[in-house]
């Protein structure tokens, strides 16, 4: 990939424009059986626990946005993620695998399986959520709250976000290291989408999220704007591999988000039309990379 991140940033901004002026929705993706003779692409969904991998996978499978209801349950085993998708008129068969987010041992086994010396996906959808991870059980919530209080003693959404972002960065750096060290990945991997999920929860700060995830800095700014650790890791990945990269905001399900049981929930700032526009933009991005 050339060192020109302006196109990546333009793709993000196009998603924002799609929400501001959503076009009439079409049916871009659906689950189903692919016909014989179609080219098969293997996609891996990766990311931290609670980032929204399963929600995004189900939205792509079902071709729509869930409006409220119960949040998707945590994924435990990778076999639950297998499904063939047919993306619109392109009739491209996609075999998707959601790497489980909760059990560390299962996650490591799944990553070893898909990034071995003999196998590798054609593409990776790496799901992040700008620190808005779902914490599934009380013991992990207690751990999170203690860590968030360690700095100032106060439990705030920003402190919890910072804790999640640190874990998210470490997870992404591990993924990049696996890719760089696996010959099969270097031969087979052609693209990566960094899917910044749950964007409806921080739409009022969507440009801040873009600047965190998309490499680039403004030397003319006062003070100069430096890249985040995530952007630096993504830039290094692109420098070491011949892959196409997209970074796009996405929402898959309209839900409130609780940083902690003791803090006020965060509500969606978009309606179903806006979230549908983000999903349509994601479909188009995926089809272009395929």
PDB file of C-alpha atoms in Angstrom:
ATOM      1  CA  UNK A   1       0.000   0.000   0.000  1.00  0.00           C
ATOM      2  CA  UNK A   2       1.302   3.430  -0.877  1.00  0.00           C
ATOM      3  CA  UNK A   3       1.870   5.887   1.935  1.00  0.00           C
ATOM      4  CA  UNK A   4      -1.180   7.938   0.974  1.00  0.00           C
ATOM      5  CA  UNK A   5      -3.768   7.877   3.709  1.00  0.00           C
ATOM      6  CA  UNK A   6      -5.835  10.642   2.169  1.00  0.00           C
ATOM      7  CA  UNK A   7      -7.925   8.050   0.319  1.00  0.00           C
ATOM      8  CA  UNK A   8      -8.571   6.176   3.540  1.00  0.00           C
ATOM      9  CA  UNK A   9      -9.662   9.377   5.230  1.00  0.00           C
ATOM     10  CA  UNK A  10     -11.848  10.218   2.229  1.00  0.00           C
ATOM     11  CA  UNK A  11     -13.574   6.855   2.601  1.00  0.00           C
ATOM     12  CA  UNK A  12     -14.381   7.659   6.225  1.00  0.00           C
ATOM     13  CA  UNK A  13     -15.703  11.099   5.299  1.00  0.00           C
ATOM     14  CA  UNK A  14     -17.864   9.534   2.590  1.00  0.00           C
ATOM     15  CA  UNK A  15     -19.588   7.480   5.290  1.00  0.00           C
ATOM     16  CA  UNK A  16     -20.348  10.670   7.216  1.00  0.00           C
ATOM     17  CA  UNK A  17     -21.832  12.266   4.093  1.00  0.00           C
ATOM     18  CA  UNK A  18     -23.946   9.161   3.534  1.00  0.00           C
ATOM     19  CA  UNK A  19     -25.495   9.644   6.964  1.00  0.00           C
ATOM     20  CA  UNK A  20     -26.082  13.357   6.335  1.00  0.00           C
ATOM     21  CA  UNK A  21     -27.855  12.625   3.033  1.00  0.00           C
ATOM     22  CA  UNK A  22     -28.752   8.922   2.985  1.00  0.00           C
ATOM     23  CA  UNK A  23     -29.667   7.485  -0.390  1.00  0.00           C
ATOM     24  CA  UNK A  24     -32.475   5.039  -0.837  1.00  0.00           C
ATOM     25  CA  UNK A  25     -31.341   1.757   0.634  1.00  0.00           C
ATOM     26  CA  UNK A  26     -30.793  -1.261  -1.552  1.00  0.00           C
ATOM     27  CA  UNK A  27     -30.202  -4.896  -0.802  1.00  0.00           C
ATOM     28  CA  UNK A  28     -26.431  -5.176  -0.972  1.00  0.00           C
ATOM     29  CA  UNK A  29     -25.813  -8.331   0.997  1.00  0.00           C
ATOM     30  CA  UNK A  30     -27.686 -11.348   2.179  1.00  0.00           C
ATOM     31  CA  UNK A  31     -27.020 -14.763   3.562  1.00  0.00           C
ATOM     32  CA  UNK A  32     -27.640 -17.752   1.379  1.00  0.00           C
ATOM     33  CA  UNK A  33     -26.249 -20.540  -0.717  1.00  0.00           C
ATOM     34  CA  UNK A  34     -23.815 -19.618  -3.405  1.00  0.00           C
ATOM     35  CA  UNK A  35     -24.117 -21.280  -6.764  1.00  0.00           C
ATOM     36  CA  UNK A  36     -21.496 -23.585  -8.248  1.00  0.00           C
ATOM     37  CA  UNK A  37     -18.339 -22.219  -9.765  1.00  0.00           C
ATOM     38  CA  UNK A  38     -18.247 -18.986  -7.775  1.00  0.00           C
ATOM     39  CA  UNK A  39     -14.966 -17.645  -6.432  1.00  0.00           C
ATOM     40  CA  UNK A  40     -14.668 -18.168  -2.699  1.00  0.00           C
ATOM     41  CA  UNK A  41     -13.158 -15.574  -0.408  1.00  0.00           C
ATOM     42  CA  UNK A  42     -12.335 -16.294   3.228  1.00  0.00           C
ATOM     43  CA  UNK A  43     -12.805 -13.431   5.667  1.00  0.00           C
ATOM     44  CA  UNK A  44     -11.818 -13.375   9.341  1.00  0.00           C
ATOM     45  CA  UNK A  45     -13.554 -11.100  11.843  1.00  0.00           C
ATOM     46  CA  UNK A  46     -11.096 -10.161  14.600  1.00  0.00           C
ATOM     47  CA  UNK A  47     -11.089  -7.747  17.529  1.00  0.00           C
ATOM     48  CA  UNK A  48     -11.319  -7.339  21.284  1.00  0.00           C
ATOM     49  CA  UNK A  49     -14.087  -8.848  23.430  1.00  0.00           C
ATOM     50  CA  UNK A  50     -17.258  -6.775  23.344  1.00  0.00           C
ATOM     51  CA  UNK A  51     -16.214  -4.712  20.309  1.00  0.00           C
ATOM     52  CA  UNK A  52     -19.185  -5.845  18.208  1.00  0.00           C
ATOM     53  CA  UNK A  53     -17.784  -8.571  15.934  1.00  0.00           C
ATOM     54  CA  UNK A  54     -20.829 -10.809  16.189  1.00  0.00           C
ATOM     55  CA  UNK A  55     -23.255  -7.894  15.792  1.00  0.00           C
ATOM     56  CA  UNK A  56     -21.510  -6.794  12.600  1.00  0.00           C
ATOM     57  CA  UNK A  57     -21.327 -10.333  11.254  1.00  0.00           C
ATOM     58  CA  UNK A  58     -25.041 -10.843  11.849  1.00  0.00           C
ATOM     59  CA  UNK A  59     -25.882  -7.508  10.226  1.00  0.00           C
ATOM     60  CA  UNK A  60     -23.949  -8.562   7.123  1.00  0.00           C
ATOM     61  CA  UNK A  61     -25.583 -11.983   7.212  1.00  0.00           C
ATOM     62  CA  UNK A  62     -29.123 -10.701   7.643  1.00  0.00           C
ATOM     63  CA  UNK A  63     -28.751  -7.603   5.471  1.00  0.00           C
ATOM     64  CA  UNK A  64     -30.179  -5.133   7.961  1.00  0.00           C
ATOM     65  CA  UNK A  65     -29.950  -3.237  11.221  1.00  0.00           C
ATOM     66  CA  UNK A  66     -31.405  -4.498  14.471  1.00  0.00           C
ATOM     67  CA  UNK A  67     -33.556  -1.928  16.197  1.00  0.00           C
ATOM     68  CA  UNK A  68     -33.085  -2.325  19.938  1.00  0.00           C
ATOM     69  CA  UNK A  69     -33.822  -5.559  21.718  1.00  0.00           C
ATOM     70  CA  UNK A  70     -31.233  -7.752  23.365  1.00  0.00           C
ATOM     71  CA  UNK A  71     -27.556  -7.270  22.581  1.00  0.00           C
ATOM     72  CA  UNK A  72     -25.927 -10.108  20.681  1.00  0.00           C
ATOM     73  CA  UNK A  73     -24.550 -12.720  23.038  1.00  0.00           C
ATOM     74  CA  UNK A  74     -20.822 -13.273  23.361  1.00  0.00           C
ATOM     75  CA  UNK A  75     -19.213 -15.671  20.904  1.00  0.00           C
ATOM     76  CA  UNK A  76     -17.328 -18.578  22.426  1.00  0.00           C
ATOM     77  CA  UNK A  77     -16.215 -20.842  19.591  1.00  0.00           C
ATOM     78  CA  UNK A  78     -15.131 -19.913  16.062  1.00  0.00           C
ATOM     79  CA  UNK A  79     -17.336 -22.543  14.390  1.00  0.00           C
ATOM     80  CA  UNK A  80     -20.390 -20.427  15.208  1.00  0.00           C
ATOM     81  CA  UNK A  81     -19.165 -17.828  12.758  1.00  0.00           C
ATOM     82  CA  UNK A  82     -19.116 -19.861   9.550  1.00  0.00           C
ATOM     83  CA  UNK A  83     -21.561 -18.734   6.916  1.00  0.00           C
ATOM     84  CA  UNK A  84     -21.649 -18.084   3.193  1.00  0.00           C
ATOM     85  CA  UNK A  85     -22.694 -14.608   2.093  1.00  0.00           C
ATOM     86  CA  UNK A  86     -23.659 -13.448  -1.386  1.00  0.00           C
ATOM     87  CA  UNK A  87     -22.839  -9.791  -1.884  1.00  0.00           C
ATOM     88  CA  UNK A  88     -25.400  -8.293  -4.228  1.00  0.00           C
ATOM     89  CA  UNK A  89     -25.183  -8.838  -7.966  1.00  0.00           C
ATOM     90  CA  UNK A  90     -21.475  -9.691  -7.789  1.00  0.00           C
ATOM     91  CA  UNK A  91     -22.387 -13.223  -6.712  1.00  0.00           C
ATOM     92  CA  UNK A  92     -19.170 -13.611  -4.764  1.00  0.00           C
ATOM     93  CA  UNK A  93     -19.114 -16.412  -2.244  1.00  0.00           C
ATOM     94  CA  UNK A  94     -17.693 -15.401   1.119  1.00  0.00           C
ATOM     95  CA  UNK A  95     -16.827 -17.795   3.914  1.00  0.00           C
ATOM     96  CA  UNK A  96     -16.660 -15.815   7.149  1.00  0.00           C
ATOM     97  CA  UNK A  97     -15.107 -16.809  10.460  1.00  0.00           C
ATOM     98  CA  UNK A  98     -15.699 -14.815  13.636  1.00  0.00           C
ATOM     99  CA  UNK A  99     -12.782 -15.233  16.007  1.00  0.00           C
ATOM    100  CA  UNK A 100     -14.292 -15.693  19.503  1.00  0.00           C
ATOM    101  CA  UNK A 101     -13.820 -12.706  21.751  1.00  0.00           C
ATOM    102  CA  UNK A 102     -14.186 -14.039  25.279  1.00  0.00           C
ATOM    103  CA  UNK A 103     -12.118 -17.114  26.067  1.00  0.00           C
ATOM    104  CA  UNK A 104      -8.427 -16.291  25.626  1.00  0.00           C
ATOM    105  CA  UNK A 105      -7.446 -19.866  24.860  1.00  0.00           C
ATOM    106  CA  UNK A 106     -10.099 -20.236  22.183  1.00  0.00           C
ATOM    107  CA  UNK A 107      -9.144 -16.892  20.671  1.00  0.00           C
ATOM    108  CA  UNK A 108      -5.491 -17.906  20.457  1.00  0.00           C
ATOM    109  CA  UNK A 109      -6.364 -21.256  18.880  1.00  0.00           C
ATOM    110  CA  UNK A 110      -8.598 -19.580  16.311  1.00  0.00           C
ATOM    111  CA  UNK A 111      -5.958 -16.995  15.394  1.00  0.00           C
ATOM    112  CA  UNK A 112      -3.312 -19.708  15.079  1.00  0.00           C
ATOM    113  CA  UNK A 113      -5.689 -21.651  12.849  1.00  0.00           C
ATOM    114  CA  UNK A 114      -6.450 -18.841  10.433  1.00  0.00           C
ATOM    115  CA  UNK A 115      -2.910 -17.390  10.371  1.00  0.00           C
ATOM    116  CA  UNK A 116      -0.898 -20.575  10.081  1.00  0.00           C
ATOM    117  CA  UNK A 117       1.848 -21.422   7.619  1.00  0.00           C
ATOM    118  CA  UNK A 118      -0.713 -23.164   5.407  1.00  0.00           C
ATOM    119  CA  UNK A 119      -3.855 -21.054   5.610  1.00  0.00           C
ATOM    120  CA  UNK A 120      -4.754 -17.396   5.668  1.00  0.00           C
ATOM    121  CA  UNK A 121      -7.870 -15.368   4.895  1.00  0.00           C
ATOM    122  CA  UNK A 122      -8.055 -13.151   1.838  1.00  0.00           C
ATOM    123  CA  UNK A 123      -9.302 -10.350   4.029  1.00  0.00           C
ATOM    124  CA  UNK A 124      -9.626  -9.333   7.663  1.00  0.00           C
ATOM    125  CA  UNK A 125     -12.379  -7.218   9.168  1.00  0.00           C
ATOM    126  CA  UNK A 126     -10.869  -5.991  12.416  1.00  0.00           C
ATOM    127  CA  UNK A 127     -13.578  -4.601  14.677  1.00  0.00           C
ATOM    128  CA  UNK A 128     -12.831  -1.816  17.148  1.00  0.00           C
ATOM    129  CA  UNK A 129     -15.208   0.520  18.988  1.00  0.00           C
ATOM    130  CA  UNK A 130     -13.249   3.503  20.343  1.00  0.00           C
ATOM    131  CA  UNK A 131     -13.435   2.238  23.908  1.00  0.00           C
ATOM    132  CA  UNK A 132     -17.140   1.366  23.962  1.00  0.00           C
ATOM    133  CA  UNK A 133     -16.637  -2.362  24.581  1.00  0.00           C
ATOM    134  CA  UNK A 134     -19.303  -4.470  26.209  1.00  0.00           C
ATOM    135  CA  UNK A 135     -18.040  -6.079  29.455  1.00  0.00           C
ATOM    136  CA  UNK A 136     -19.824  -9.376  29.856  1.00  0.00           C
ATOM    137  CA  UNK A 137     -19.468 -10.403  33.497  1.00  0.00           C
ATOM    138  CA  UNK A 138     -19.196  -8.844  36.954  1.00  0.00           C
ATOM    139  CA  UNK A 139     -15.623  -9.946  37.654  1.00  0.00           C
ATOM    140  CA  UNK A 140     -14.380  -8.269  34.472  1.00  0.00           C
ATOM    141  CA  UNK A 141     -16.415  -5.166  35.306  1.00  0.00           C
ATOM    142  CA  UNK A 142     -14.745  -4.989  38.732  1.00  0.00           C
ATOM    143  CA  UNK A 143     -11.322  -5.335  37.112  1.00  0.00           C
ATOM    144  CA  UNK A 144     -12.162  -2.589  34.637  1.00  0.00           C
ATOM    145  CA  UNK A 145     -13.458  -0.229  37.320  1.00  0.00           C
ATOM    146  CA  UNK A 146     -10.402  -0.707  39.550  1.00  0.00           C
ATOM    147  CA  UNK A 147      -8.080   0.002  36.636  1.00  0.00           C
ATOM    148  CA  UNK A 148     -10.088   3.055  35.563  1.00  0.00           C
ATOM    149  CA  UNK A 149      -9.970   4.492  39.085  1.00  0.00           C
ATOM    150  CA  UNK A 150      -6.215   3.977  39.396  1.00  0.00           C
ATOM    151  CA  UNK A 151      -5.353   7.353  37.885  1.00  0.00           C
ATOM    152  CA  UNK A 152      -7.538   9.987  39.527  1.00  0.00           C
ATOM    153  CA  UNK A 153      -9.686   7.848  41.786  1.00  0.00           C
ATOM    154  CA  UNK A 154     -12.806   8.843  39.883  1.00  0.00           C
ATOM    155  CA  UNK A 155     -14.812   6.480  37.711  1.00  0.00           C
ATOM    156  CA  UNK A 156     -15.618   8.323  34.487  1.00  0.00           C
ATOM    157  CA  UNK A 157     -16.520   7.294  30.942  1.00  0.00           C
ATOM    158  CA  UNK A 158     -13.229   8.726  29.666  1.00  0.00           C
ATOM    159  CA  UNK A 159     -11.197   6.689  32.163  1.00  0.00           C
ATOM    160  CA  UNK A 160     -13.021   3.520  31.122  1.00  0.00           C
ATOM    161  CA  UNK A 161     -12.553   4.371  27.432  1.00  0.00           C
ATOM    162  CA  UNK A 162      -8.820   4.845  28.012  1.00  0.00           C
ATOM    163  CA  UNK A 163      -8.603   1.414  29.647  1.00  0.00           C
ATOM    164  CA  UNK A 164     -10.397  -0.263  26.761  1.00  0.00           C
ATOM    165  CA  UNK A 165      -8.320   1.599  24.164  1.00  0.00           C
ATOM    166  CA  UNK A 166      -5.103   0.397  25.764  1.00  0.00           C
ATOM    167  CA  UNK A 167      -6.284  -3.213  25.564  1.00  0.00           C
ATOM    168  CA  UNK A 168      -7.557  -2.674  22.025  1.00  0.00           C
ATOM    169  CA  UNK A 169      -4.162  -1.365  20.895  1.00  0.00           C
ATOM    170  CA  UNK A 170      -2.327  -4.318  22.432  1.00  0.00           C
ATOM    171  CA  UNK A 171      -4.723  -6.709  20.678  1.00  0.00           C
ATOM    172  CA  UNK A 172      -4.207  -4.998  17.318  1.00  0.00           C
ATOM    173  CA  UNK A 173      -0.434  -4.959  17.700  1.00  0.00           C
ATOM    174  CA  UNK A 174      -0.539  -8.703  18.367  1.00  0.00           C
ATOM    175  CA  UNK A 175      -2.607  -9.239  15.213  1.00  0.00           C
ATOM    176  CA  UNK A 176      -0.163  -7.164  13.154  1.00  0.00           C
ATOM    177  CA  UNK A 177       2.755  -9.152  14.561  1.00  0.00           C
ATOM    178  CA  UNK A 178       1.074 -12.429  13.612  1.00  0.00           C
ATOM    179  CA  UNK A 179       0.472 -11.191  10.080  1.00  0.00           C
ATOM    180  CA  UNK A 180       4.035  -9.955   9.658  1.00  0.00           C
ATOM    181  CA  UNK A 181       5.490 -13.248  10.912  1.00  0.00           C
ATOM    182  CA  UNK A 182       3.237 -15.632   8.941  1.00  0.00           C
ATOM    183  CA  UNK A 183       4.363 -16.389   5.400  1.00  0.00           C
ATOM    184  CA  UNK A 184       0.914 -17.602   4.365  1.00  0.00           C
ATOM    185  CA  UNK A 185      -0.621 -14.315   5.485  1.00  0.00           C
ATOM    186  CA  UNK A 186       1.963 -12.384   3.516  1.00  0.00           C
ATOM    187  CA  UNK A 187       1.109 -14.448   0.425  1.00  0.00           C
ATOM    188  CA  UNK A 188      -2.680 -14.547   0.745  1.00  0.00           C
ATOM    189  CA  UNK A 189      -3.880 -11.518   2.671  1.00  0.00           C
ATOM    190  CA  UNK A 190      -5.051  -8.826   0.265  1.00  0.00           C
ATOM    191  CA  UNK A 191      -7.027  -6.362   2.344  1.00  0.00           C
ATOM    192  CA  UNK A 192      -8.120  -5.241   5.796  1.00  0.00           C
ATOM    193  CA  UNK A 193     -11.080  -3.185   6.942  1.00  0.00           C
ATOM    194  CA  UNK A 194     -10.808  -1.543  10.345  1.00  0.00           C
ATOM    195  CA  UNK A 195     -14.497  -1.409  11.234  1.00  0.00           C
ATOM    196  CA  UNK A 196     -15.037   1.249  13.910  1.00  0.00           C
ATOM    197  CA  UNK A 197     -18.261  -0.123  15.327  1.00  0.00           C
ATOM    198  CA  UNK A 198     -20.923   1.455  17.573  1.00  0.00           C
ATOM    199  CA  UNK A 199     -20.279   4.787  15.837  1.00  0.00           C
ATOM    200  CA  UNK A 200     -23.832   5.890  16.636  1.00  0.00           C
ATOM    201  CA  UNK A 201     -22.790   6.152  20.303  1.00  0.00           C
ATOM    202  CA  UNK A 202     -20.094   8.767  19.605  1.00  0.00           C
ATOM    203  CA  UNK A 203     -21.378  10.459  16.468  1.00  0.00           C
ATOM    204  CA  UNK A 204     -20.854  13.854  18.135  1.00  0.00           C
ATOM    205  CA  UNK A 205     -17.121  13.025  18.210  1.00  0.00           C
ATOM    206  CA  UNK A 206     -16.885  11.081  14.973  1.00  0.00           C
ATOM    207  CA  UNK A 207     -14.009  13.208  13.634  1.00  0.00           C
ATOM    208  CA  UNK A 208     -11.992  12.561  16.812  1.00  0.00           C
ATOM    209  CA  UNK A 209     -12.491   8.842  16.273  1.00  0.00           C
ATOM    210  CA  UNK A 210     -11.363   9.214  12.648  1.00  0.00           C
ATOM    211  CA  UNK A 211      -8.185  11.005  13.711  1.00  0.00           C
ATOM    212  CA  UNK A 212      -7.463   8.242  16.219  1.00  0.00           C
ATOM    213  CA  UNK A 213      -7.805   5.354  13.764  1.00  0.00           C
ATOM    214  CA  UNK A 214      -6.671   6.829  10.428  1.00  0.00           C
ATOM    215  CA  UNK A 215      -2.912   7.481  10.106  1.00  0.00           C
ATOM    216  CA  UNK A 216      -1.892  11.055   9.477  1.00  0.00           C
ATOM    217  CA  UNK A 217      -0.961  14.119  11.466  1.00  0.00           C
ATOM    218  CA  UNK A 218      -1.168  17.871  11.043  1.00  0.00           C
ATOM    219  CA  UNK A 219       2.251  19.434  11.504  1.00  0.00           C
ATOM    220  CA  UNK A 220       0.756  22.919  11.042  1.00  0.00           C
ATOM    221  CA  UNK A 221      -1.631  22.568  13.959  1.00  0.00           C
ATOM    222  CA  UNK A 222      -0.867  24.271  17.258  1.00  0.00           C
ATOM    223  CA  UNK A 223       0.242  22.121  18.950  1.00  0.00           C
ATOM    224  CA  UNK A 224       1.099  19.679  16.134  1.00  0.00           C
ATOM    225  CA  UNK A 225      -1.262  16.705  15.982  1.00  0.00           C
ATOM    226  CA  UNK A 226       0.556  13.425  16.529  1.00  0.00           C
ATOM    227  CA  UNK A 227      -0.604   9.979  15.446  1.00  0.00           C
ATOM    228  CA  UNK A 228      -2.153   7.642  17.976  1.00  0.00           C
ATOM    229  CA  UNK A 229      -0.532   4.323  18.776  1.00  0.00           C
ATOM    230  CA  UNK A 230      -3.222   2.552  16.768  1.00  0.00           C
ATOM    231  CA  UNK A 231      -2.563   4.698  13.687  1.00  0.00           C
ATOM    232  CA  UNK A 232       1.157   4.048  13.957  1.00  0.00           C
ATOM    233  CA  UNK A 233       0.564   0.283  14.161  1.00  0.00           C
ATOM    234  CA  UNK A 234      -1.731   0.415  11.129  1.00  0.00           C
ATOM    235  CA  UNK A 235       0.810   2.441   9.166  1.00  0.00           C
ATOM    236  CA  UNK A 236       3.556  -0.048  10.020  1.00  0.00           C
ATOM    237  CA  UNK A 237       1.324  -2.939   8.917  1.00  0.00           C
ATOM    238  CA  UNK A 238       0.751  -1.270   5.557  1.00  0.00           C
ATOM    239  CA  UNK A 239       4.464  -0.551   5.162  1.00  0.00           C
ATOM    240  CA  UNK A 240       5.350  -4.242   5.624  1.00  0.00           C
ATOM    241  CA  UNK A 241       2.562  -5.823   3.564  1.00  0.00           C
ATOM    242  CA  UNK A 242       1.058  -5.360   0.126  1.00  0.00           C
ATOM    243  CA  UNK A 243      -2.546  -4.999   1.268  1.00  0.00           C
ATOM    244  CA  UNK A 244      -5.347  -2.515   0.734  1.00  0.00           C
ATOM    245  CA  UNK A 245      -6.720  -0.867   3.865  1.00  0.00           C
ATOM    246  CA  UNK A 246      -9.986   0.872   4.655  1.00  0.00           C
ATOM    247  CA  UNK A 247     -11.083   2.433   7.932  1.00  0.00           C
ATOM    248  CA  UNK A 248     -14.816   3.064   8.203  1.00  0.00           C
ATOM    249  CA  UNK A 249     -17.373   3.852  10.917  1.00  0.00           C
ATOM    250  CA  UNK A 250     -20.184   1.332  11.260  1.00  0.00           C
ATOM    251  CA  UNK A 251     -23.180   0.601  13.471  1.00  0.00           C
ATOM    252  CA  UNK A 252     -24.994  -2.708  13.490  1.00  0.00           C
ATOM    253  CA  UNK A 253     -27.570  -2.479  16.263  1.00  0.00           C
ATOM    254  CA  UNK A 254     -29.298   0.437  17.992  1.00  0.00           C
ATOM    255  CA  UNK A 255     -28.648  -0.074  21.690  1.00  0.00           C
ATOM    256  CA  UNK A 256     -27.816   1.975  24.740  1.00  0.00           C
ATOM    257  CA  UNK A 257     -24.293   1.484  26.117  1.00  0.00           C
ATOM    258  CA  UNK A 258     -23.287   1.335  29.776  1.00  0.00           C
ATOM    259  CA  UNK A 259     -19.642   2.080  30.535  1.00  0.00           C
ATOM    260  CA  UNK A 260     -20.380   0.831  34.051  1.00  0.00           C
ATOM    261  CA  UNK A 261     -23.462  -0.053  36.058  1.00  0.00           C
ATOM    262  CA  UNK A 262     -22.833   3.038  38.173  1.00  0.00           C
ATOM    263  CA  UNK A 263     -22.665   5.465  35.225  1.00  0.00           C
ATOM    264  CA  UNK A 264     -25.443   6.892  33.094  1.00  0.00           C
ATOM    265  CA  UNK A 265     -25.995   4.894  29.886  1.00  0.00           C
ATOM    266  CA  UNK A 266     -24.910   6.295  26.544  1.00  0.00           C
ATOM    267  CA  UNK A 267     -27.728   6.455  23.977  1.00  0.00           C
ATOM    268  CA  UNK A 268     -27.584   6.195  20.205  1.00  0.00           C
ATOM    269  CA  UNK A 269     -27.263   9.531  18.422  1.00  0.00           C
ATOM    270  CA  UNK A 270     -28.506   8.204  15.071  1.00  0.00           C
ATOM    271  CA  UNK A 271     -31.800   6.776  13.902  1.00  0.00           C
ATOM    272  CA  UNK A 272     -32.318   3.626  11.878  1.00  0.00           C
ATOM    273  CA  UNK A 273     -31.963   5.555   8.598  1.00  0.00           C
ATOM    274  CA  UNK A 274     -28.552   6.919   9.540  1.00  0.00           C
ATOM    275  CA  UNK A 275     -27.322   3.566  10.802  1.00  0.00           C
ATOM    276  CA  UNK A 276     -28.648   1.936   7.623  1.00  0.00           C
ATOM    277  CA  UNK A 277     -26.645   4.430   5.570  1.00  0.00           C
ATOM    278  CA  UNK A 278     -23.487   3.436   7.449  1.00  0.00           C
ATOM    279  CA  UNK A 279     -24.209  -0.219   6.771  1.00  0.00           C
ATOM    280  CA  UNK A 280     -24.755   0.468   3.064  1.00  0.00           C
ATOM    281  CA  UNK A 281     -21.438   2.314   2.915  1.00  0.00           C
ATOM    282  CA  UNK A 282     -19.741  -0.638   4.594  1.00  0.00           C
ATOM    283  CA  UNK A 283     -21.236  -3.013   1.985  1.00  0.00           C
ATOM    284  CA  UNK A 284     -19.858  -0.862  -0.823  1.00  0.00           C
ATOM    285  CA  UNK A 285     -16.420  -0.704   0.781  1.00  0.00           C
ATOM    286  CA  UNK A 286     -16.351  -4.475   1.215  1.00  0.00           C
ATOM    287  CA  UNK A 287     -17.411  -5.118  -2.366  1.00  0.00           C
ATOM    288  CA  UNK A 288     -14.723  -2.774  -3.684  1.00  0.00           C
ATOM    289  CA  UNK A 289     -12.037  -4.646  -1.756  1.00  0.00           C
ATOM    290  CA  UNK A 290     -13.314  -8.036  -2.862  1.00  0.00           C
TER     291      UNK A 290
END
